[in-house]
CSV table of C-alpha atoms in Angstrom, one decimal:
chain,number,residue,atom,x,y,z
A,151,MET,CA,54.2,0.1,58.5
A,152,VAL,CA,55.7,-1.2,55.4
A,153,LYS,CA,55.0,-4.8,56.4
A,154,LEU,CA,51.4,-3.9,57.0
A,155,ASP,CA,51.1,-2.4,53.5
A,156,ILE,CA,52.7,-5.4,51.9
A,157,HIS,CA,50.4,-7.7,53.9
A,158,THR,CA,47.3,-5.6,52.7
A,159,LEU,CA,48.6,-5.7,49.1
A,160,ALA,CA,49.0,-9.4,49.2
A,161,HIS,CA,45.6,-9.9,50.7
A,162,HIS,CA,44.0,-7.7,47.9
A,163,LEU,CA,46.0,-9.6,45.2
A,164,LYS,CA,44.8,-12.9,46.6
A,165,GLN,CA,41.2,-11.7,46.6
A,166,GLU,CA,41.5,-10.4,43.0
A,167,ARG,CA,43.0,-13.7,41.9
A,168,LEU,CA,40.1,-15.6,43.5
A,169,TYR,CA,37.7,-13.2,41.8
A,170,VAL,CA,39.3,-13.6,38.4
A,171,ASN,CA,39.3,-17.4,38.7
A,172,SER,CA,35.7,-17.3,39.7
A,173,GLU,CA,34.8,-15.2,36.7
A,174,LYS,CA,36.7,-17.5,34.4
A,175,GLN,CA,34.8,-20.5,35.7
A,176,LEU,CA,31.6,-18.6,35.3
A,177,ILE,CA,32.4,-17.7,31.7
A,178,GLN,CA,33.4,-21.3,31.0
A,179,ARG,CA,30.0,-22.5,32.4
A,180,LEU,CA,28.2,-19.9,30.4
A,181,ASN,CA,30.0,-21.0,27.2
A,182,ALA,CA,29.2,-24.6,27.9
A,183,ASP,CA,25.5,-23.6,28.4
A,184,VAL,CA,25.5,-21.6,25.1
A,185,LEU,CA,27.0,-24.6,23.2
A,186,LYS,CA,24.4,-27.0,24.7
A,187,THR,CA,21.6,-24.6,23.9
A,188,ALA,CA,22.9,-24.0,20.3
A,189,GLU,CA,23.2,-27.8,19.9
A,190,LYS,CA,19.6,-28.2,21.0
A,191,LEU,CA,18.6,-25.5,18.6
A,192,TYR,CA,20.3,-27.1,15.6
A,193,ARG,CA,18.8,-30.5,16.3
A,194,THR,CA,15.3,-29.0,16.8
A,195,ALA,CA,15.7,-27.0,13.6
A,196,TRP,CA,16.8,-30.1,11.7
A,197,ILE,CA,13.9,-32.3,13.0
A,198,ALA,CA,11.4,-29.5,12.1
A,199,LYS,CA,12.8,-29.2,8.6
A,200,GLN,CA,12.6,-33.0,8.1
A,201,GLN,CA,9.1,-33.1,9.4
A,202,ARG,CA,8.2,-30.4,6.9
A,203,ILE,CA,9.8,-32.3,4.1
A,204,ASN,CA,7.9,-35.4,5.2
A,205,LEU,CA,4.6,-33.5,5.3
A,206,ASP,CA,5.2,-32.2,1.8
A,207,ARG,CA,5.8,-35.7,0.6
A,208,LEU,CA,2.5,-36.7,1.9
A,209,ILE,CA,0.6,-33.7,0.5
A,210,ILE,CA,2.3,-33.3,-2.9
A,211,THR,CA,3.3,-36.9,-3.8
A,212,SER,CA,0.6,-38.8,-1.9
A,213,ALA,CA,0.6,-41.4,-4.6
A,214,GLU,CA,4.2,-42.3,-3.9
A,215,ALA,CA,4.3,-41.7,-0.2
A,216,SER,CA,1.5,-43.5,1.7
A,217,PRO,CA,0.3,-42.2,5.1
A,218,ALA,CA,1.7,-45.2,6.8
A,219,GLU,CA,5.1,-44.6,5.4
A,220,CYS,CA,5.1,-41.0,6.3
A,221,CYS,CA,3.9,-41.8,9.8
A,222,GLN,CA,6.8,-44.3,10.1
A,223,HIS,CA,9.2,-41.7,9.0
A,224,ALA,CA,7.8,-39.2,11.5
A,225,LYS,CA,8.3,-41.7,14.2
A,226,ILE,CA,11.9,-42.2,13.2
A,227,LEU,CA,12.5,-38.5,13.4
A,228,GLU,CA,11.0,-38.3,16.9
A,229,ASP,CA,13.3,-41.1,18.0
A,230,THR,CA,16.4,-39.6,16.4
A,231,GLN,CA,19.7,-40.2,18.3
A,232,PHE,CA,23.2,-39.2,17.5
A,233,VAL,CA,26.5,-41.1,17.3
A,234,ASP,CA,30.1,-39.9,16.7
A,235,GLY,CA,31.1,-40.6,13.1
A,236,TYR,CA,34.5,-42.0,13.9
A,237,LYS,CA,32.9,-44.9,15.8
A,238,GLN,CA,31.6,-46.2,12.4
A,239,LEU,CA,34.0,-44.7,9.9
A,240,GLY,CA,37.2,-45.1,11.9
A,241,PHE,CA,40.3,-43.5,10.3
A,242,GLN,CA,38.3,-42.8,7.1
A,243,GLU,CA,36.4,-40.0,8.9
A,244,THR,CA,39.2,-37.6,8.3
A,245,ALA,CA,39.2,-38.2,4.5
A,246,TYR,CA,35.4,-37.8,4.2
A,247,GLY,CA,35.4,-34.9,6.6
A,248,GLU,CA,38.0,-33.1,4.4
A,249,PHE,CA,35.9,-33.9,1.3
A,250,LEU,CA,32.7,-32.4,2.8
A,251,SER,CA,34.6,-29.4,4.1
A,252,ARG,CA,36.1,-28.5,0.8
A,253,LEU,CA,32.9,-29.3,-1.1
A,254,ARG,CA,31.0,-26.9,1.3
A,255,GLU,CA,33.4,-24.1,0.5
A,256,ASN,CA,33.0,-24.5,-3.2
A,257,PRO,CA,29.5,-23.3,-4.1
A,258,ARG,CA,30.3,-23.1,-7.8
A,259,LEU,CA,31.3,-26.8,-7.9
A,260,ILE,CA,28.1,-27.8,-6.0
A,261,ALA,CA,25.9,-25.9,-8.5
A,262,SER,CA,27.7,-27.2,-11.6
A,263,SER,CA,27.5,-30.8,-10.2
A,264,LEU,CA,23.8,-30.5,-9.5
A,265,VAL,CA,23.1,-29.2,-13.0
A,266,ALA,CA,25.3,-31.9,-14.5
A,267,GLY,CA,23.5,-34.6,-12.5
A,268,GLU,CA,20.1,-33.3,-13.8
A,269,LYS,CA,21.4,-33.4,-17.4
A,270,LEU,CA,22.6,-37.0,-16.8
A,271,ASN,CA,19.1,-37.8,-15.4
A,272,GLN,CA,20.6,-39.1,-12.2
A,273,GLU,CA,17.6,-40.5,-10.2
A,274,ASN,CA,19.1,-39.5,-6.8
A,275,THR,CA,19.7,-35.8,-7.8
A,276,GLN,CA,16.7,-34.6,-5.7
A,277,SER,CA,17.9,-36.5,-2.6
A,278,VAL,CA,21.4,-35.0,-3.1
A,279,ILE,CA,19.8,-31.5,-3.2
A,280,TYR,CA,18.2,-32.1,0.1
A,281,THR,CA,21.5,-33.4,1.5
A,282,VAL,CA,23.3,-30.2,0.4
A,283,PHE,CA,20.8,-28.0,2.2
A,284,THR,CA,20.1,-30.0,5.4
A,285,SER,CA,23.6,-31.5,5.9
A,286,LEU,CA,26.3,-29.7,4.0
A,287,TYR,CA,24.8,-26.3,4.9
A,288,GLY,CA,23.1,-27.2,8.1
A,289,ASN,CA,19.7,-25.7,7.2
A,290,CYS,CA,21.4,-22.3,6.9
A,291,ILE,CA,21.3,-21.6,10.6
A,292,MET,CA,24.8,-20.2,10.6
A,293,GLN,CA,25.4,-17.0,8.7
A,294,GLU,CA,28.4,-18.4,6.8
A,295,ASP,CA,26.2,-21.3,5.6
A,296,GLU,CA,23.6,-18.9,4.4
A,297,SER,CA,26.2,-16.9,2.4
A,298,TYR,CA,27.5,-20.1,0.8
A,299,LEU,CA,24.0,-21.2,-0.2
A,300,LEU,CA,23.2,-17.8,-1.7
A,301,GLN,CA,26.2,-18.2,-3.9
A,302,VAL,CA,25.0,-21.7,-4.9
A,303,LEU,CA,21.7,-20.2,-6.0
A,304,ARG,CA,23.4,-17.5,-8.0
A,305,TYR,CA,25.5,-20.1,-9.8
A,306,LEU,CA,22.4,-22.2,-10.5
A,307,ILE,CA,20.8,-19.1,-12.1
A,308,GLU,CA,23.8,-18.9,-14.4
A,309,PHE,CA,24.3,-22.6,-15.1
A,310,GLU,CA,20.7,-23.9,-15.1
A,311,LEU,CA,18.2,-21.1,-15.8
A,312,LYS,CA,20.4,-19.0,-18.2
A,313,GLU,CA,21.3,-22.1,-20.3
A,314,SER,CA,17.7,-23.5,-20.5
A,315,ASP,CA,15.7,-23.1,-23.7
A,316,ASN,CA,12.6,-22.3,-21.6
A,317,PRO,CA,13.8,-21.1,-18.2
A,318,ARG,CA,10.3,-20.0,-17.1
A,319,ARG,CA,8.8,-23.4,-17.7
A,320,LEU,CA,11.7,-24.9,-15.8
A,321,LEU,CA,11.2,-22.6,-12.9
A,322,ARG,CA,7.4,-23.1,-12.8
A,323,ARG,CA,7.8,-26.9,-12.8
A,324,GLY,CA,9.4,-26.6,-9.4
A,325,THR,CA,11.6,-29.7,-9.8
A,326,CYS,CA,14.9,-28.2,-10.8
A,327,ALA,CA,17.7,-27.7,-8.4
A,328,PHE,CA,17.2,-23.9,-8.1
A,329,SER,CA,13.5,-24.2,-7.4
A,330,ILE,CA,14.0,-26.9,-4.7
A,331,LEU,CA,16.9,-25.0,-2.9
A,332,PHE,CA,15.0,-21.7,-3.1
A,333,LYS,CA,11.9,-23.3,-1.5
A,334,LEU,CA,14.0,-24.9,1.3
A,335,PHE,CA,15.8,-21.7,1.9
A,336,SER,CA,12.9,-19.3,1.9
A,337,GLU,CA,10.8,-21.6,4.2
A,338,GLY,CA,13.4,-21.7,6.9
A,339,LEU,CA,14.6,-18.1,6.7
A,340,PHE,CA,13.7,-16.3,9.9
A,341,SER,CA,13.4,-12.8,8.2
A,342,ALA,CA,11.1,-14.3,5.6
A,343,LYS,CA,8.8,-15.6,8.3
A,344,LEU,CA,8.7,-12.2,9.9
A,345,PHE,CA,7.8,-10.5,6.6
A,346,LEU,CA,5.1,-13.0,5.7
A,347,THR,CA,3.5,-12.8,9.2
A,348,ALA,CA,3.7,-9.0,9.2
A,349,THR,CA,2.2,-8.8,5.7
A,350,LEU,CA,-0.4,-11.5,5.6
A,351,HIS,CA,-1.7,-12.1,9.2
A,352,GLU,CA,-4.1,-9.2,9.4
A,353,PRO,CA,-5.7,-9.4,5.9
A,354,ILE,CA,-6.0,-13.2,6.1
A,355,MET,CA,-7.8,-12.9,9.5
A,356,GLN,CA,-10.2,-10.3,8.0
A,357,LEU,CA,-10.9,-12.7,5.1
A,358,LEU,CA,-11.7,-15.6,7.5
A,359,VAL,CA,-14.1,-13.4,9.3
A,360,GLU,CA,-15.9,-12.4,6.1
A,361,ASP,CA,-16.0,-15.8,4.3
A,362,GLU,CA,-19.6,-16.1,3.4
A,363,ASP,CA,-19.7,-17.2,-0.2
A,364,HIS,CA,-17.3,-18.4,-2.9
A,365,LEU,CA,-16.0,-15.3,-4.6
A,366,GLU,CA,-16.4,-16.8,-8.1
A,367,THR,CA,-16.0,-14.4,-11.0
A,368,ASP,CA,-16.5,-16.9,-13.8
A,369,PRO,CA,-20.2,-17.0,-14.7
A,370,ASN,CA,-20.1,-20.6,-15.9
A,371,LYS,CA,-18.4,-21.9,-12.8
A,372,LEU,CA,-20.6,-19.8,-10.6
A,373,ILE,CA,-23.7,-21.5,-12.1
A,374,GLU,CA,-22.2,-24.9,-11.6
A,375,ARG,CA,-22.0,-24.3,-7.8
A,376,PHE,CA,-25.8,-24.3,-7.5
A,377,SER,CA,-28.2,-27.2,-8.0
A,378,PRO,CA,-30.9,-26.8,-10.7
A,379,SER,CA,-33.5,-25.9,-8.0
A,380,GLN,CA,-31.1,-23.4,-6.5
A,381,GLN,CA,-30.4,-21.9,-9.9
A,382,GLU,CA,-34.1,-21.3,-10.5
A,383,LYS,CA,-34.5,-19.9,-7.0
A,384,PHE,CA,-31.7,-17.4,-7.2
A,385,PHE,CA,-31.6,-16.6,-11.0
A,386,GLY,CA,-35.0,-17.6,-12.4
A,387,GLU,CA,-35.6,-19.7,-15.5
A,388,LYS,CA,-32.4,-20.9,-17.1
A,389,GLY,CA,-31.7,-19.2,-20.5
A,390,SER,CA,-33.9,-16.2,-19.9
A,391,ASP,CA,-32.7,-12.6,-19.8
A,392,ARG,CA,-33.5,-12.4,-16.1
A,393,PHE,CA,-31.3,-15.4,-15.5
A,394,ARG,CA,-28.3,-13.9,-17.3
A,395,GLN,CA,-28.9,-10.6,-15.5
A,396,LYS,CA,-29.0,-12.1,-12.1
A,397,VAL,CA,-25.9,-14.2,-12.8
A,398,GLN,CA,-24.0,-11.1,-13.9
A,399,GLU,CA,-25.2,-9.2,-10.8
A,400,MET,CA,-23.7,-11.9,-8.6
A,401,VAL,CA,-20.5,-11.9,-10.6
A,402,ASP,CA,-20.2,-8.1,-10.2
A,403,SER,CA,-20.9,-8.4,-6.5
A,404,ASN,CA,-18.2,-11.1,-6.1
A,405,GLU,CA,-15.8,-9.0,-8.1
A,406,ALA,CA,-16.4,-6.0,-5.8
A,407,LYS,CA,-15.8,-8.0,-2.7
A,408,LEU,CA,-12.7,-9.6,-4.2
A,409,VAL,CA,-11.3,-6.3,-5.2
A,410,ALA,CA,-11.7,-5.0,-1.7
A,411,LEU,CA,-10.0,-8.0,-0.2
A,412,VAL,CA,-7.0,-7.8,-2.7
A,413,ASN,CA,-6.6,-4.1,-2.0
A,414,LYS,CA,-6.2,-5.0,1.7
A,415,PHE,CA,-3.5,-7.4,0.8
A,416,ILE,CA,-1.8,-4.9,-1.5
A,417,GLY,CA,-1.9,-2.3,1.2
A,418,TYR,CA,-0.2,-4.5,3.8
A,419,LEU,CA,2.3,-5.6,1.1
A,420,LYS,CA,3.4,-2.0,0.5
A,421,GLN,CA,3.3,-1.2,4.2
A,422,ASN,CA,5.8,-4.0,5.0
A,423,THR,CA,8.1,-3.7,2.0
A,424,TYR,CA,10.8,-2.3,4.3
A,425,CYS,CA,11.2,-5.6,6.0
A,426,PHE,CA,11.4,-7.8,2.9
A,427,PRO,CA,14.3,-10.2,3.4
A,428,HIS,CA,17.6,-8.9,2.0
A,429,SER,CA,18.7,-12.4,1.1
A,430,LEU,CA,15.6,-13.0,-1.1
A,431,ARG,CA,15.9,-9.6,-2.6
A,432,TRP,CA,19.5,-10.3,-3.6
A,433,ILE,CA,18.5,-13.6,-5.2
A,434,VAL,CA,15.7,-12.0,-7.3
A,435,SER,CA,17.9,-9.1,-8.3
A,436,GLN,CA,20.6,-11.5,-9.3
A,437,MET,CA,18.1,-13.4,-11.5
A,438,TYR,CA,16.9,-10.2,-13.1
A,439,LYS,CA,20.5,-9.0,-13.8
A,440,THR,CA,21.7,-12.4,-15.2
A,441,LEU,CA,18.7,-13.2,-17.4
A,442,SER,CA,18.3,-9.7,-18.7
A,443,CYS,CA,21.6,-10.2,-20.5
A,444,VAL,CA,20.3,-13.2,-22.5
A,445,ASP,CA,19.5,-12.1,-26.0
A,446,ARG,CA,16.7,-14.6,-26.6
A,447,LEU,CA,14.8,-13.5,-23.4
A,448,GLU,CA,12.6,-10.3,-23.5
A,449,VAL,CA,12.6,-8.0,-20.5
A,450,GLY,CA,8.9,-8.8,-20.0
A,451,GLU,CA,9.7,-12.5,-19.8
A,452,VAL,CA,12.5,-11.9,-17.3
A,453,ARG,CA,10.1,-9.9,-15.1
A,454,ALA,CA,7.6,-12.7,-15.4
A,455,MET,CA,10.2,-15.1,-14.0
A,456,CYS,CA,11.0,-12.8,-11.2
A,457,THR,CA,7.2,-12.5,-10.5
A,458,ASP,CA,6.9,-16.3,-10.4
A,459,LEU,CA,9.8,-16.5,-8.0
A,460,LEU,CA,8.5,-13.8,-5.8
A,461,LEU,CA,4.8,-14.5,-5.7
A,462,ALA,CA,4.2,-18.0,-7.0
A,463,CYS,CA,7.1,-19.5,-5.1
A,464,PHE,CA,7.2,-17.3,-2.0
A,465,ILE,CA,4.2,-15.1,-1.1
A,466,CYS,CA,1.2,-16.8,-2.7
A,467,PRO,CA,1.8,-20.3,-1.2
A,468,ALA,CA,1.7,-18.6,2.2
A,469,VAL,CA,-1.5,-16.8,1.2
A,470,VAL,CA,-3.2,-20.1,0.2
A,471,ASN,CA,-1.8,-22.2,3.1
A,472,PRO,CA,-1.1,-19.7,5.9
A,473,GLU,CA,-1.3,-22.3,8.7
A,474,GLN,CA,1.7,-24.2,7.2
A,475,TYR,CA,3.8,-21.0,7.4
A,476,GLY,CA,2.8,-20.2,10.9
A,477,ILE,CA,0.9,-17.0,9.9
A,478,ILE,CA,-2.2,-18.2,11.7
A,479,SER,CA,-2.4,-20.9,14.3
A,480,ASP,CA,-5.8,-21.1,15.9
A,481,ALA,CA,-8.2,-20.0,13.2
A,482,PRO,CA,-9.7,-22.9,11.1
A,483,ILE,CA,-9.8,-22.4,7.3
A,484,ASN,CA,-12.9,-24.0,5.7
A,485,GLU,CA,-13.3,-24.8,2.0
A,486,VAL,CA,-14.9,-21.4,1.2
A,487,ALA,CA,-12.1,-19.4,2.8
A,488,ARG,CA,-9.5,-21.6,1.0
A,489,PHE,CA,-11.1,-20.9,-2.3
A,490,ASN,CA,-11.2,-17.2,-1.7
A,491,LEU,CA,-7.5,-17.2,-0.6
A,492,MET,CA,-6.7,-18.9,-3.9
A,493,GLN,CA,-8.6,-16.2,-5.8
A,494,VAL,CA,-6.6,-13.5,-4.0
A,495,GLY,CA,-3.3,-15.3,-4.8
A,496,ARG,CA,-4.3,-15.6,-8.5
A,497,LEU,CA,-5.2,-11.9,-8.7
A,498,LEU,CA,-1.9,-10.8,-7.0
A,499,GLN,CA,0.1,-12.8,-9.7
A,500,GLN,CA,-2.0,-11.3,-12.5
A,501,LEU,CA,-1.5,-7.8,-11.1
A,502,ALA,CA,2.2,-8.2,-11.0
A,503,MET,CA,2.1,-9.1,-14.7
A,504,THR,CA,0.3,-5.9,-15.6
A,505,GLY,CA,2.1,-4.2,-18.4
A,506,SER,CA,3.4,-7.4,-19.9
A,507,GLU,CA,1.9,-9.4,-22.8
A,508,GLU,CA,0.8,-12.1,-20.5
A,509,GLY,CA,-2.5,-12.1,-18.6
A,510,ASP,CA,-5.6,-14.2,-18.0
A,511,PRO,CA,-8.5,-12.9,-20.1
A,512,ARG,CA,-10.9,-14.1,-17.4
A,513,THR,CA,-9.6,-11.6,-14.9
A,514,LYS,CA,-9.5,-8.6,-17.2
A,515,SER,CA,-12.7,-7.1,-15.7
A,516,SER,CA,-11.4,-7.5,-12.2
A,517,LEU,CA,-7.9,-6.2,-13.0
A,518,GLY,CA,-9.4,-3.0,-14.5
A,519,LYS,CA,-10.5,-2.0,-11.1
A,520,PHE,CA,-7.0,-1.9,-9.6
A,521,ASP,CA,-4.2,0.6,-9.8
A,522,LYS,CA,-2.2,-0.9,-12.7
A,523,SER,CA,1.1,-0.5,-11.0
A,524,CYS,CA,0.2,-1.5,-7.5
A,525,VAL,CA,2.0,-4.9,-7.4
A,526,ALA,CA,4.4,-4.2,-10.2
A,527,ALA,CA,5.8,-1.3,-8.2
A,528,PHE,CA,6.5,-3.8,-5.4
A,529,LEU,CA,8.4,-6.0,-7.8
A,530,ASP,CA,10.4,-3.0,-9.0
A,531,VAL,CA,11.5,-2.2,-5.5
A,532,VAL,CA,12.7,-5.8,-5.1
A,533,ILE,CA,14.6,-6.1,-8.3
A,534,GLY,CA,15.7,-2.4,-8.3
A,535,GLY,CA,18.9,-1.0,-6.9
A,536,ARG,CA,22.5,-2.0,-7.5
A,537,ALA,CA,23.0,-5.7,-7.8
A,538,VAL,CA,26.1,-6.4,-5.8
A,539,GLU,CA,28.1,-9.6,-6.3
A,540,THR,CA,28.6,-10.4,-2.6
A,541,PRO,CA,25.6,-12.0,-0.8
A,542,PRO,CA,24.2,-9.7,1.9
A,543,MET,CA,25.0,-10.3,5.6
A,544,SER,CA,22.1,-10.8,8.0
A,545,SER,CA,21.5,-7.6,10.0
A,546,VAL,CA,20.6,-9.7,13.1
A,547,ASN,CA,23.1,-12.5,13.7
A,548,LEU,CA,22.0,-14.1,17.0
A,549,LEU,CA,24.7,-16.8,16.7
A,550,GLU,CA,27.6,-14.4,16.2
A,551,GLY,CA,30.8,-15.9,17.7
A,552,LEU,CA,29.8,-19.5,17.1
A,553,SER,CA,31.4,-21.5,14.3
A,554,ARG,CA,30.5,-24.9,12.9
A,555,THR,CA,33.0,-27.7,12.8
A,556,VAL,CA,30.6,-30.6,12.1
A,557,VAL,CA,28.2,-31.9,9.5
A,558,TYR,CA,25.4,-34.4,10.1
A,559,ILE,CA,24.7,-36.9,7.4
A,560,THR,CA,23.3,-40.4,7.4
A,561,TYR,CA,25.4,-43.3,6.1
A,562,SER,CA,23.1,-43.8,3.1
A,563,GLN,CA,23.2,-40.1,2.3
A,564,LEU,CA,27.0,-40.1,2.4
A,565,ILE,CA,27.2,-43.1,0.0
A,566,THR,CA,24.6,-41.4,-2.3
A,567,LEU,CA,26.5,-38.1,-2.3
A,568,VAL,CA,29.8,-39.7,-3.1
A,569,ASN,CA,28.4,-41.9,-5.8
A,570,PHE,CA,26.5,-38.9,-7.3
A,571,MET,CA,29.8,-37.0,-7.5
A,572,LYS,CA,31.6,-39.9,-9.1
A,573,SER,CA,28.8,-40.3,-11.6
A,574,VAL,CA,29.0,-36.6,-12.5
A,575,MET,CA,32.8,-37.0,-12.8
A,576,SER,CA,32.4,-40.0,-15.2
A,577,GLY,CA,29.9,-38.1,-17.4
A,578,ASP,CA,30.6,-35.5,-20.0
A,579,GLN,CA,28.5,-32.6,-18.6
A,580,LEU,CA,31.0,-31.1,-16.2
A,581,ARG,CA,33.6,-28.9,-17.8
A,582,GLU,CA,35.4,-26.0,-16.1
A,583,ASP,CA,35.0,-27.6,-12.6
A,584,ARG,CA,36.0,-31.0,-13.6
A,585,MET,CA,39.6,-30.7,-12.2
A,586,ALA,CA,38.3,-29.4,-8.9
A,587,LEU,CA,35.9,-32.3,-8.4
A,588,ASP,CA,38.7,-34.8,-9.5
A,589,ASN,CA,41.0,-33.4,-6.8
A,590,LEU,CA,38.2,-33.8,-4.2
A,591,LEU,CA,37.4,-37.4,-5.2
A,592,ALA,CA,41.1,-38.4,-5.5
A,593,ASN,CA,41.5,-38.1,-1.7
A,594,LEU,CA,38.6,-40.4,-0.9
A,595,PRO,CA,39.1,-44.1,0.0
A,596,GLN,CA,38.3,-46.5,-2.8
A,597,ALA,CA,36.5,-48.9,-0.5
A,598,LYS,CA,33.1,-48.3,0.9
A,599,PRO,CA,33.3,-46.2,4.2
A,600,GLY,CA,33.0,-48.1,7.4
A,601,LYS,CA,35.0,-50.2,9.9
A,602,SER,CA,33.2,-53.5,9.4
A,603,SER,CA,30.9,-55.3,7.0
A,604,SER,CA,28.0,-54.8,9.3
A,605,LEU,CA,27.4,-51.5,7.5
A,606,GLU,CA,26.1,-53.6,4.6
A,607,MET,CA,23.0,-54.4,6.7
A,608,THR,CA,21.8,-50.8,6.4
A,609,PRO,CA,18.6,-50.8,4.4
A,610,TYR,CA,19.2,-48.5,1.4
A,611,ASN,CA,15.5,-47.7,0.8
A,612,THR,CA,14.8,-46.7,4.4
A,613,PRO,CA,13.5,-43.1,4.7
A,614,GLN,CA,16.6,-41.0,4.9
A,615,LEU,CA,17.5,-38.6,7.7
A,616,SER,CA,19.9,-35.7,7.7
A,617,PRO,CA,20.4,-34.1,11.1
A,618,ALA,CA,21.4,-30.6,11.8
A,619,THR,CA,24.7,-29.1,12.8
A,620,THR,CA,26.2,-28.7,16.3
A,621,PRO,CA,28.3,-25.9,17.9
A,622,ALA,CA,32.0,-25.5,17.2
A,623,ASN,CA,33.5,-27.8,19.8
A,624,LYS,CA,31.0,-30.6,19.6
A,625,LYS,CA,31.6,-34.0,17.9
A,626,ASN,CA,29.6,-34.7,14.7
A,627,ARG,CA,26.7,-37.0,15.3
A,628,LEU,CA,24.0,-38.6,13.3
A,629,PRO,CA,20.6,-40.0,14.0
A,630,ILE,CA,19.7,-43.7,14.4
A,631,GLY,CA,16.1,-44.7,13.9
A,632,LYS,CA,15.8,-47.5,16.4
A,633,GLU,CA,12.7,-49.3,15.1
A,634,ASP,CA,13.7,-49.6,11.4
A,635,PHE,CA,17.4,-50.2,12.0
A,636,LEU,CA,18.4,-47.1,10.1
A,637,TYR,CA,22.1,-46.5,10.8
A,638,GLY,CA,23.2,-42.9,10.5
A,639,PHE,CA,26.8,-41.8,10.5
A,640,SER,CA,28.4,-38.4,10.8
A,641,LEU,CA,31.7,-36.8,9.9
A,642,ASN,CA,33.8,-34.6,12.1
A,643,VAL,CA,34.5,-31.9,9.6
A,644,MET,CA,36.7,-28.9,10.4
A,645,PHE,CA,35.3,-25.7,9.0
A,646,CYS,CA,37.4,-22.5,9.0
């Protein structure tokens, strides 16, 4: 009987061991699948961001970026491949990996270096800013990277905007380090996309359905939209009382339609305030808190800067170009609808400035028909509350448990970043963080990175690429554009 019990126990233990081993193998396979899927996500996110940057180059700086050049760049992005960094960097990979790792973990040094580079008029400062976002912080897919970048933005408010003689003009220009990083961050933030879609989709679709005429509220510009024969047909003889009366009637009618449209947008804006991204709210509140302490800046001017950041840099661009932000996908936007969307965006900005000394006198009659605190109250909600020093953590972290041990960066970007930091070090604009940067650069090899002189064949002016990050246990890899011989190299960086 005892032998039978022992035999039964041994049988059960053997079955349990087989079951445990089977479950372990299943978990290992699932982990491998998760890492492969995450790697695919990072690469897809990087390519999408680079394509967006490429599109912006074509739209905004079409004089400098020809369609042919942008198409070539898009082709390079589509053919992106990845190689292990050590294959090109050899033993130097460790040194450069340590440099990038320590630089990533020092947001203050990054912010002060970018500001110093702008003061020194470094021509490659903008490309370094893109490298910081797309390579060093991996497009902020990981929560840790998002937290680091938020700290960079906070330090940029302190070092760049606070120290500027005219911070609002600097912000509106859109070329400073803070503006560029904020734009890159807000465009890729998932919670921001949810907020914009929930807030703008329905009112924009209603506007597209009702786009009959240009909702022009300036009498002079309204007249210019009609030919002389049409003017006489709609308004009568030019210069007569009847002409002026008819023009004013059309202006009043357009104003009434525009007010109704804007009220719809405001209603949805208030309705979805609860889902406004916590990260962006933290940035705006930090800006208000920091700049309010500057003696030369009035409270109204600080509110105006927060309005510019919130509306001019985030909400209104999505109002005017909803298709680029994924708010609408299958509804065409003609010239009339685009003009009316621009009118809505302009009125939203003017309403947010209600109560300050600023204001467009051309929109006073339209603004008088709104609740004076409708949009300003939304701004108060965003900048209100207790401004904590620690960046907020995302409430939904779909990548919890994954860590990043790699950074993707092209060879030319690596050289540009290192040379940029060396130029900042040799200048006189860096003060408190000078020792920290000196310690970072002291560990880098003096020679140009690479195992052979074949690296010199890399064309410096080739459109640059900066691939996304990979999961924790993957090697660091970088893209190679086959057709234009762009060599990209990556560093195996250990992130804790």
